[in-house]
Amino acid sequence: MNFEKKILITGGAGFIGSHLVRKMVNKYSKYLIVNIDKLTYAGNLNNLKEIENKPNYEFINIDICNEADLSKLFKKYLFDGIIHLAAESHVDRSISNPKEFILTNVVGTLNLLNECKLQWKNSENKCFYHISTDEVYGSLGDVGYFHENTSYDPRSPYSASKASSDHLVRAYGHTYNLPIKISNCSNNYGSFQFPEKLIPLIINNIKQHQPLPIYGKGENIRDWLWVEDHANAIDLIFHQGKLGETYNIGGHNEWKNIDLVHLLCDIMDRKLGNVKGKSRGLITYVKDRAGHDMRYAIDASKIEEELGFKPSVDFKEGLEKTIDWYLENEEWLTNVTSGDYQNYYSKHYQQ
Ligand code: NAD
Ligand code: TYD
């Protein structure tokens, strides 16, 4: 088959990646979407069942740290664009095992940049698009927002590794004229998120009648965006964003952790037919995360004004949909929380 474009998506079996792959495969039948993923604990091909047999989709199990495999891949396909999401993504794991984050997030990104540099002698109509996080900007006080020109100030091994990869992407743009784009997004939530991150962890623990661990006083603030809105923004930036530019993505939706957990408890009690207040009784304050960033908040006016981005889903509606999905997808949840998850969970929350 002759495809209009060949697009490589890395980390497409993960949370955001699987939403993006599903969207791109369904929306662009004339593109070939090649998904490479190492299938770590966070990668799951069950996330992609809906599109796995589509003629414009291919999956290859590749570790982006493996240069020989990447070189073979780039010899086989002449890609028009790369949307790079593969990463180690959980802050708590980066605190206990930083090296894996440097290998995948920094060295893996470098390997992909080198392949593109080699392949794209003529870089016309090509694009290396790096998916990053607002955590590179550090931590805010009570007021202010992260803008695209906010100085980098990463404070966790995770955010330091993402900051480092952002710098490498920009350096390749500047030094070798590689056609690059970067976006930095706030916290995502929605279906298929691994239950180590706050929202699915709380939903799962309420289901299991387990304690709901709140770090510190629960006063830290995160700015939440519906994952499909992130995928929409990525599609928009990939097709219409300017080369060399950075776009912040967010939905103006700041929540104190404890307020968010209360809301989740109340929605879950209603859906499960519990006595009102039952789930709130499971809330347990635990030792704070080391170096816990206080507040993240995105100024998304650039992507709104230049590309017309607008989140499509209101937070309460998104949480209802997310909770429904976790309640209806018992098998998915059981699969991802068996084996290693139990080890991780008991080690992490016993500390
Ligand atoms: P995730 O942990 O759910 O998925 C990461 C995927 O990358 C997994 O499928 C995993 O198997 C794969 N992967 C890991 N190491 C790999 C390697 N060495 N080679 C190939 N594949 C590998 O993460 P996510 O939440 O979907 O995040 C995706 C991207 O978006 C990351 O780059 C993250 O930094 C960024 N991001 C995430 C959020 C968020 O709230 N989750 C917000 C902003 C930006
Ligand atoms: P998380 O989902 O890990 O995202 P990030 O740290 O990348 O923002 O955490 C969101 C917030 O919830 C963060 O302030 C840490 C807090 N948190 C808890 O209070 N308890 C938990 O068990 C987890 C996983 C997170």
Tab-separated table of C-alpha atoms and ligand atoms in Angstrom:
chain	number	residue	atom	x	y	z
A	1	MET	CA	0.000	0.000	0.000
A	2	ASN	CA	1.188	3.533	-0.792
A	3	PHE	CA	0.913	5.765	2.255
A	4	GLU	CA	0.781	9.563	2.174
A	5	LYS	CA	3.044	9.722	5.257
A	6	LYS	CA	4.895	7.292	7.493
A	7	ILE	CA	4.766	8.350	11.119
A	8	LEU	CA	6.740	6.761	13.952
A	9	ILE	CA	5.141	6.970	17.399
A	10	THR	CA	7.320	5.834	20.320
A	11	GLY	CA	5.783	4.616	23.577
A	12	GLY	CA	2.453	3.986	21.862
A	13	ALA	CA	1.498	1.137	24.206
A	14	GLY	CA	1.513	3.425	27.248
A	15	PHE	CA	-1.236	5.643	28.618
A	16	ILE	CA	-1.043	8.771	26.436
A	17	GLY	CA	0.660	6.949	23.561
A	18	SER	CA	-2.190	4.448	23.188
A	19	HIS	CA	-4.767	7.247	23.010
A	20	LEU	CA	-2.638	9.014	20.404
A	21	VAL	CA	-2.025	5.878	18.309
A	22	ARG	CA	-5.759	5.025	18.334
A	23	LYS	CA	-6.613	8.556	17.274
A	24	MET	CA	-4.002	8.787	14.479
A	25	VAL	CA	-4.763	5.311	13.057
A	26	ASN	CA	-8.523	6.003	12.972
A	27	LYS	CA	-8.322	9.593	11.751
A	28	TYR	CA	-5.570	9.282	9.128
A	29	SER	CA	-6.231	6.131	7.117
A	30	LYS	CA	-3.709	7.319	4.508
A	31	TYR	CA	-0.864	7.464	7.034
A	32	LEU	CA	1.124	4.435	8.118
A	33	ILE	CA	1.459	4.595	11.904
A	34	VAL	CA	4.393	2.579	13.239
A	35	ASN	CA	4.332	2.181	17.019
A	36	ILE	CA	7.547	1.132	18.768
A	37	ASP	CA	7.485	0.272	22.450
A	38	LYS	CA	9.629	-1.756	24.844
A	39	LEU	CA	6.495	-2.929	26.712
A	40	THR	CA	7.793	-2.155	30.182
A	41	TYR	CA	5.443	-2.570	33.162
A	42	ALA	CA	3.667	0.568	31.839
A	43	GLY	CA	3.254	-0.615	28.243
A	44	ASN	CA	0.332	-2.840	27.382
A	45	LEU	CA	-0.817	-4.015	23.964
A	46	ASN	CA	-4.321	-4.600	25.378
A	47	ASN	CA	-4.606	-0.809	25.275
A	48	LEU	CA	-4.592	-1.017	21.476
A	49	LYS	CA	-6.962	-3.920	20.754
A	50	GLU	CA	-9.372	-1.595	18.922
A	51	ILE	CA	-6.908	-0.818	16.116
A	52	GLU	CA	-4.405	-3.704	16.186
A	53	ASN	CA	-5.612	-5.209	12.884
A	54	LYS	CA	-5.978	-1.991	10.917
A	55	PRO	CA	-4.000	-1.985	7.637
A	56	ASN	CA	-2.337	1.370	8.421
A	57	TYR	CA	-0.924	0.224	11.779
A	58	GLU	CA	2.210	-1.703	12.751
A	59	PHE	CA	3.662	-2.497	16.158
A	60	ILE	CA	7.317	-3.372	16.760
A	61	ASN	CA	8.764	-4.252	20.154
A	62	ILE	CA	11.879	-2.063	20.368
A	63	ASP	CA	13.846	-0.521	23.214
A	64	ILE	CA	14.888	3.009	22.189
A	65	CYS	CA	18.167	2.413	24.054
A	66	ASN	CA	19.034	-0.314	21.532
A	67	GLU	CA	20.903	1.536	18.758
A	68	ALA	CA	21.230	-1.500	16.497
A	69	ASP	CA	17.464	-2.127	16.517
A	70	LEU	CA	16.746	1.537	15.872
A	71	SER	CA	19.194	1.593	12.983
A	72	LYS	CA	17.451	-1.433	11.398
A	73	LEU	CA	14.074	0.242	11.886
A	74	PHE	CA	15.205	3.476	10.212
A	75	LYS	CA	16.741	1.488	7.318
A	76	LYS	CA	13.432	-0.273	6.762
A	77	TYR	CA	11.191	2.822	6.907
A	78	LEU	CA	11.711	6.337	5.638
A	79	PHE	CA	9.713	8.236	8.258
A	80	ASP	CA	8.169	11.629	7.567
A	81	GLY	CA	7.622	12.351	11.211
A	82	ILE	CA	8.272	11.104	14.717
A	83	ILE	CA	6.111	11.733	17.744
A	84	HIS	CA	8.256	10.698	20.679
A	85	LEU	CA	6.477	9.674	23.885
A	86	ALA	CA	8.461	6.639	25.099
A	87	ALA	CA	9.694	7.375	28.587
A	88	GLU	CA	9.858	6.283	32.157
A	89	SER	CA	7.095	8.506	33.505
A	90	HIS	CA	6.498	8.072	37.237
A	91	VAL	CA	8.149	10.536	39.660
A	92	ASP	CA	8.147	8.108	42.623
A	93	ARG	CA	9.962	5.441	40.593
A	94	SER	CA	12.500	8.066	39.475
A	95	ILE	CA	13.264	8.782	43.128
A	96	SER	CA	14.018	5.127	43.887
A	97	ASN	CA	15.642	4.244	40.534
A	98	PRO	CA	16.885	7.329	38.656
A	99	LYS	CA	19.246	5.513	36.276
A	100	GLU	CA	16.469	3.903	34.219
A	101	PHE	CA	15.086	7.412	33.647
A	102	ILE	CA	18.387	8.728	32.350
A	103	LEU	CA	18.827	5.736	30.053
A	104	THR	CA	15.385	5.799	28.437
A	105	ASN	CA	14.481	9.470	28.655
A	106	VAL	CA	17.869	10.979	27.834
A	107	VAL	CA	19.962	8.362	26.003
A	108	GLY	CA	16.903	6.900	24.240
A	109	THR	CA	15.911	10.358	22.985
A	110	LEU	CA	19.485	10.997	21.838
A	111	ASN	CA	19.443	7.735	19.862
A	112	LEU	CA	16.236	8.747	18.076
A	113	LEU	CA	17.624	12.211	17.312
A	114	ASN	CA	20.749	10.625	15.812
A	115	GLU	CA	18.699	8.323	13.579
A	116	CYS	CA	16.655	11.253	12.283
A	117	LYS	CA	19.774	13.326	11.706
A	118	LEU	CA	21.235	10.483	9.640
A	119	GLN	CA	18.043	9.774	7.723
A	120	TRP	CA	16.805	13.294	7.005
A	121	LYS	CA	19.528	14.691	4.771
A	122	ASN	CA	16.721	16.686	3.213
A	123	SER	CA	14.538	17.672	6.119
A	124	GLU	CA	11.746	19.314	4.109
A	125	ASN	CA	8.320	18.314	5.453
A	126	LYS	CA	9.893	16.277	8.245
A	127	CYS	CA	9.269	16.689	11.964
A	128	PHE	CA	10.725	15.351	15.207
A	129	TYR	CA	8.069	16.120	17.792
A	130	HIS	CA	9.050	15.568	21.426
A	131	ILE	CA	6.303	15.100	24.028
A	132	SER	CA	7.314	16.585	27.353
A	133	THR	CA	5.950	17.693	30.682
A	134	ASP	CA	5.339	20.935	32.578
A	135	GLU	CA	7.408	19.436	35.422
A	136	VAL	CA	10.588	20.693	33.678
A	137	TYR	CA	9.664	24.210	34.868
A	138	GLY	CA	9.889	23.241	38.541
A	139	SER	CA	7.409	24.207	41.230
A	140	LEU	CA	5.176	27.289	41.543
A	141	GLY	CA	4.139	29.213	44.649
A	142	ASP	CA	0.549	30.334	45.231
A	143	VAL	CA	0.438	32.537	42.151
A	144	GLY	CA	1.727	32.560	38.576
A	145	TYR	CA	1.810	30.102	35.693
A	146	PHE	CA	4.301	28.200	33.567
A	147	HIS	CA	4.823	29.991	30.247
A	148	GLU	CA	6.787	28.683	27.270
A	149	ASN	CA	9.699	30.950	28.262
A	150	THR	CA	9.709	30.048	31.983
A	151	SER	CA	13.247	29.009	32.979
A	152	TYR	CA	13.808	25.314	33.441
A	153	ASP	CA	14.134	24.244	37.098
A	154	PRO	CA	13.558	20.474	37.293
A	155	ARG	CA	13.483	19.081	40.820
A	156	SER	CA	12.961	15.330	40.534
A	157	PRO	CA	15.079	12.794	38.646
A	158	TYR	CA	12.058	12.354	36.308
A	159	SER	CA	11.743	16.053	35.518
A	160	ALA	CA	15.538	16.409	35.250
A	161	SER	CA	15.596	13.607	32.658
A	162	LYS	CA	12.740	15.207	30.680
A	163	ALA	CA	14.408	18.638	30.888
A	164	SER	CA	17.616	17.091	29.646
A	165	SER	CA	15.861	15.472	26.678
A	166	ASP	CA	14.069	18.762	25.853
A	167	HIS	CA	17.471	20.496	25.798
A	168	LEU	CA	18.914	17.817	23.514
A	169	VAL	CA	15.983	18.136	21.103
A	170	ARG	CA	16.436	21.934	20.936
A	171	ALA	CA	20.204	21.533	20.589
A	172	TYR	CA	19.740	19.201	17.590
A	173	GLY	CA	17.309	21.740	16.103
A	174	HIS	CA	19.844	24.537	16.547
A	175	THR	CA	23.077	22.724	15.702
A	176	TYR	CA	22.001	20.340	12.939
A	177	ASN	CA	18.865	22.128	11.678
A	178	LEU	CA	16.777	19.150	12.645
A	179	PRO	CA	13.092	20.108	12.232
A	180	ILE	CA	11.812	19.877	15.803
A	181	LYS	CA	8.784	20.734	17.926
A	182	ILE	CA	8.229	20.313	21.685
A	183	SER	CA	5.138	20.437	23.847
A	184	ASN	CA	4.995	20.514	27.653
A	185	CYS	CA	1.714	19.300	29.076
A	186	SER	CA	0.168	19.293	32.536
A	187	ASN	CA	-1.036	16.135	34.370
A	188	ASN	CA	-3.226	13.855	32.244
A	189	TYR	CA	-6.062	11.609	33.392
A	190	GLY	CA	-8.431	9.185	31.677
A	191	SER	CA	-8.786	5.542	30.673
A	192	PHE	CA	-5.799	3.158	30.374
A	193	GLN	CA	-3.660	5.046	32.941
A	194	PHE	CA	-1.485	2.739	35.022
A	195	PRO	CA	-2.746	2.750	38.635
A	196	GLU	CA	0.464	4.095	40.154
A	197	LYS	CA	-0.582	7.668	39.253
A	198	LEU	CA	-2.911	9.464	41.673
A	199	ILE	CA	-6.328	9.249	39.973
A	200	PRO	CA	-6.392	5.574	38.899
A	201	LEU	CA	-4.642	4.559	42.133
A	202	ILE	CA	-7.378	6.178	44.216
A	203	ILE	CA	-10.120	4.627	42.050
A	204	ASN	CA	-8.538	1.180	42.316
A	205	ASN	CA	-7.986	1.454	46.074
A	206	ILE	CA	-11.579	2.536	46.688
A	207	LYS	CA	-12.699	-0.501	44.654
A	208	GLN	CA	-10.454	-2.734	46.766
A	209	HIS	CA	-11.377	-1.051	50.100
A	210	GLN	CA	-7.705	-0.189	50.579
A	211	PRO	CA	-6.270	2.952	52.259
A	212	LEU	CA	-6.053	6.055	50.022
A	213	PRO	CA	-2.482	7.354	50.513
A	214	ILE	CA	-2.171	11.138	50.525
A	215	TYR	CA	1.383	12.487	50.529
A	216	GLY	CA	2.111	15.180	53.124
A	217	LYS	CA	-0.902	17.377	53.860
A	218	GLY	CA	-2.580	16.839	50.486
A	219	GLU	CA	-2.174	20.531	49.689
A	220	ASN	CA	-0.069	20.129	46.561
A	221	ILE	CA	-1.766	21.353	43.414
A	222	ARG	CA	-1.872	19.755	39.967
A	223	ASP	CA	-3.473	21.045	36.758
A	224	TRP	CA	-5.441	18.172	35.168
A	225	LEU	CA	-6.184	17.570	31.481
A	226	TRP	CA	-8.337	14.855	29.855
A	227	VAL	CA	-5.924	12.550	28.002
A	228	GLU	CA	-7.900	12.684	24.752
A	229	ASP	CA	-7.587	16.467	24.811
A	230	HIS	CA	-3.822	16.015	25.087
A	231	ALA	CA	-3.961	13.681	22.059
A	232	ASN	CA	-6.015	16.329	20.186
A	233	ALA	CA	-3.424	18.969	21.048
A	234	ILE	CA	-0.580	16.711	19.845
A	235	ASP	CA	-2.387	16.139	16.524
A	236	LEU	CA	-2.860	19.912	16.179
A	237	ILE	CA	0.765	20.747	16.952
A	238	PHE	CA	2.099	17.952	14.735
A	239	HIS	CA	0.096	19.206	11.747
A	240	GLN	CA	-0.122	22.957	12.334
A	241	GLY	CA	2.498	23.938	14.932
A	242	LYS	CA	5.566	25.882	13.768
A	243	LEU	CA	8.910	24.122	13.522
A	244	GLY	CA	11.358	25.066	16.264
A	245	GLU	CA	8.541	26.120	18.603
A	246	THR	CA	7.438	24.996	22.054
A	247	TYR	CA	3.779	24.817	23.089
A	248	ASN	CA	2.444	24.491	26.633
A	249	ILE	CA	-0.703	22.352	26.869
A	250	GLY	CA	-3.181	22.585	29.740
A	251	GLY	CA	-6.823	22.989	30.597
A	252	HIS	CA	-6.892	25.695	33.345
A	253	ASN	CA	-7.923	23.080	35.870
A	254	GLU	CA	-6.002	23.299	39.141
A	255	TRP	CA	-6.932	21.024	42.028
A	256	LYS	CA	-5.496	20.519	45.504
A	257	ASN	CA	-4.821	16.767	45.844
A	258	ILE	CA	-7.063	16.391	48.891
A	259	ASP	CA	-9.990	18.165	47.197
A	260	LEU	CA	-9.599	15.952	44.145
A	261	VAL	CA	-9.493	12.801	46.297
A	262	HIS	CA	-12.645	13.937	48.154
A	263	LEU	CA	-14.396	14.417	44.814
A	264	LEU	CA	-13.290	10.966	43.609
A	265	CYS	CA	-14.543	9.417	46.879
A	266	ASP	CA	-17.942	11.062	46.521
A	267	ILE	CA	-18.426	10.034	42.874
A	268	MET	CA	-17.302	6.473	43.672
A	269	ASP	CA	-19.681	6.227	46.657
A	270	ARG	CA	-22.583	7.316	44.423
A	271	LYS	CA	-21.639	4.833	41.671
A	272	LEU	CA	-21.019	1.937	44.065
A	273	GLY	CA	-24.174	2.631	46.084
A	274	ASN	CA	-22.127	3.216	49.267
A	275	VAL	CA	-23.267	5.259	52.226
A	276	LYS	CA	-22.140	8.867	51.584
A	277	GLY	CA	-18.722	9.474	53.151
A	278	LYS	CA	-17.675	5.804	53.249
A	279	SER	CA	-14.688	6.171	50.882
A	280	ARG	CA	-13.457	9.355	52.556
A	281	GLY	CA	-12.943	7.148	55.604
A	282	LEU	CA	-10.178	5.330	53.716
A	283	ILE	CA	-8.037	8.483	53.348
A	284	THR	CA	-4.660	7.987	55.019
A	285	TYR	CA	-1.993	10.665	55.239
A	286	VAL	CA	1.419	9.141	54.512
A	287	LYS	CA	5.029	10.335	54.432
A	288	ASP	CA	5.489	13.094	51.860
A	289	ARG	CA	7.257	12.446	48.559
A	290	ALA	CA	10.899	13.576	48.722
A	291	GLY	CA	11.254	16.986	47.057
A	292	HIS	CA	7.496	17.094	46.354
A	293	ASP	CA	6.719	19.956	43.921
A	294	MET	CA	4.026	22.194	45.419
A	295	ARG	CA	2.082	23.520	42.466
A	296	TYR	CA	1.936	23.133	38.691
A	297	ALA	CA	-0.217	25.417	36.535
A	298	ILE	CA	-0.017	25.956	32.793
A	299	ASP	CA	-0.592	29.132	30.827
A	300	ALA	CA	-1.986	27.616	27.621
A	301	SER	CA	-2.719	30.892	25.821
A	302	LYS	CA	-0.158	30.294	23.047
A	303	ILE	CA	-1.711	27.040	21.802
A	304	GLU	CA	-5.201	28.511	22.283
A	305	GLU	CA	-4.471	31.701	20.346
A	306	GLU	CA	-2.160	30.338	17.635
A	307	LEU	CA	-3.746	26.938	17.001
A	308	GLY	CA	-7.280	27.334	18.394
A	309	PHE	CA	-6.867	24.570	20.998
A	310	LYS	CA	-9.678	24.207	23.516
A	311	PRO	CA	-10.179	21.295	25.927
A	312	SER	CA	-13.358	19.427	25.000
A	313	VAL	CA	-14.188	17.798	28.314
A	314	ASP	CA	-15.114	19.424	31.603
A	315	PHE	CA	-13.227	17.934	34.609
A	316	LYS	CA	-16.220	16.494	36.468
A	317	GLU	CA	-17.548	14.923	33.261
A	318	GLY	CA	-14.054	13.540	32.542
A	319	LEU	CA	-13.777	12.044	36.027
A	320	GLU	CA	-17.205	10.387	35.685
A	321	LYS	CA	-16.141	8.861	32.360
A	322	THR	CA	-12.794	7.780	33.795
A	323	ILE	CA	-14.378	6.112	36.820
A	324	ASP	CA	-16.959	4.365	34.602
A	325	TRP	CA	-14.135	3.045	32.441
A	326	TYR	CA	-12.221	1.606	35.435
A	327	LEU	CA	-15.405	0.050	36.822
A	328	GLU	CA	-16.255	-1.511	33.447
A	329	ASN	CA	-12.728	-2.743	32.712
A	330	GLU	CA	-12.160	-5.003	35.675
A	331	GLU	CA	-10.052	-7.463	33.664
A	332	TRP	CA	-7.643	-4.760	32.459
A	333	LEU	CA	-7.226	-3.506	36.017
A	334	THR	CA	-6.713	-7.010	37.412
A	335	ASN	CA	-4.083	-7.756	34.748
A	336	VAL	CA	-2.027	-4.642	35.357
A	337	THR	CA	-2.218	-4.896	39.142
A	338	SER	CA	-1.027	-8.496	39.363
A	339	GLY	CA	2.631	-9.588	39.709
A	340	ASP	CA	5.137	-6.750	39.877
A	341	TYR	CA	2.562	-4.154	40.827
A	342	GLN	CA	1.998	-5.758	44.233
A	343	ASN	CA	5.740	-5.714	44.945
A	344	TYR	CA	6.052	-2.107	43.883
A	345	TYR	CA	3.011	-1.108	45.882
A	346	SER	CA	3.938	-2.764	49.137
A	347	LYS	CA	7.576	-1.584	48.974
A	348	HIS	CA	6.667	1.980	48.044
A	349	TYR	CA	3.865	2.556	50.532
A	350	GLN	CA	5.617	0.824	53.439
A	351	GLN	CA	8.548	3.274	53.365
B	1	NAD	P1	3.515	5.666	30.383
B	1	NAD	O1	4.489	5.326	31.447
B	1	NAD	O2	2.088	5.280	30.547
B	1	NAD	O3	4.001	5.056	28.990
B	1	NAD	C1	5.338	5.085	28.574
B	1	NAD	C2	5.496	4.075	27.451
B	1	NAD	O4	6.875	4.104	27.027
B	1	NAD	C3	5.188	2.628	27.878
B	1	NAD	O5	4.379	1.998	26.903
B	1	NAD	C4	6.563	1.965	27.964
B	1	NAD	O6	6.535	0.583	27.665
B	1	NAD	C5	7.333	2.755	26.905
B	1	NAD	N1	8.786	2.721	27.144
B	1	NAD	C6	9.432	2.926	28.327
B	1	NAD	N2	10.754	2.774	28.160
B	1	NAD	C7	10.956	2.487	26.841
B	1	NAD	C8	12.104	2.233	26.061
B	1	NAD	N3	13.338	2.227	26.600
B	1	NAD	N4	11.956	1.979	24.748
B	1	NAD	C9	10.704	1.960	24.182
B	1	NAD	N5	9.581	2.166	24.885
B	1	NAD	C10	9.706	2.443	26.202
B	1	NAD	O7	3.659	7.243	30.188
B	1	NAD	P2	2.566	8.321	29.750
B	1	NAD	O8	1.937	8.858	30.956
B	1	NAD	O9	1.758	7.786	28.637
B	1	NAD	O10	3.545	9.455	29.181
B	1	NAD	C11	3.946	9.457	27.826
B	1	NAD	C12	4.837	10.664	27.576
B	1	NAD	O11	4.139	11.869	27.905
B	1	NAD	C13	6.109	10.656	28.416
B	1	NAD	O12	7.160	11.122	27.616
B	1	NAD	C14	5.793	11.636	29.551
B	1	NAD	O13	6.965	12.244	30.012
B	1	NAD	C15	4.883	12.620	28.841
B	1	NAD	N6	3.915	13.296	29.710
B	1	NAD	C16	3.099	12.582	30.553
B	1	NAD	C17	2.144	13.263	31.321
B	1	NAD	C18	1.190	12.517	32.226
B	1	NAD	O14	0.425	13.145	32.971
B	1	NAD	N7	1.154	11.190	32.206
B	1	NAD	C19	2.039	14.657	31.232
B	1	NAD	C20	2.893	15.349	30.362
B	1	NAD	C21	3.822	14.671	29.597
B	2	TYD	P1	1.181	11.688	40.238
B	2	TYD	O1	-0.091	11.152	39.675
B	2	TYD	O2	2.273	10.750	40.603
B	2	TYD	O3	1.694	12.774	39.193
B	2	TYD	P2	2.939	13.859	39.316
B	2	TYD	O4	3.697	13.563	40.527
B	2	TYD	O5	3.713	13.581	38.079
B	2	TYD	O6	2.276	15.203	39.333
B	2	TYD	O7	0.831	12.545	41.523
B	2	TYD	C1	-0.106	13.606	41.483
B	2	TYD	C2	-0.115	14.268	42.845
B	2	TYD	O8	-0.657	13.344	43.800
B	2	TYD	C3	1.255	14.630	43.354
B	2	TYD	O9	1.186	15.852	44.078
B	2	TYD	C4	1.613	13.492	44.291
B	2	TYD	C5	0.275	13.094	44.862
B	2	TYD	N1	0.128	11.652	45.217
B	2	TYD	C6	-0.358	11.305	46.493
B	2	TYD	O10	-0.674	12.160	47.333
B	2	TYD	N2	-0.481	9.971	46.776
B	2	TYD	C7	-0.135	8.994	45.896
B	2	TYD	O11	-0.245	7.779	46.229
B	2	TYD	C8	0.351	9.370	44.596
B	2	TYD	C9	0.750	8.341	43.578
B	2	TYD	C10	0.457	10.723	44.295
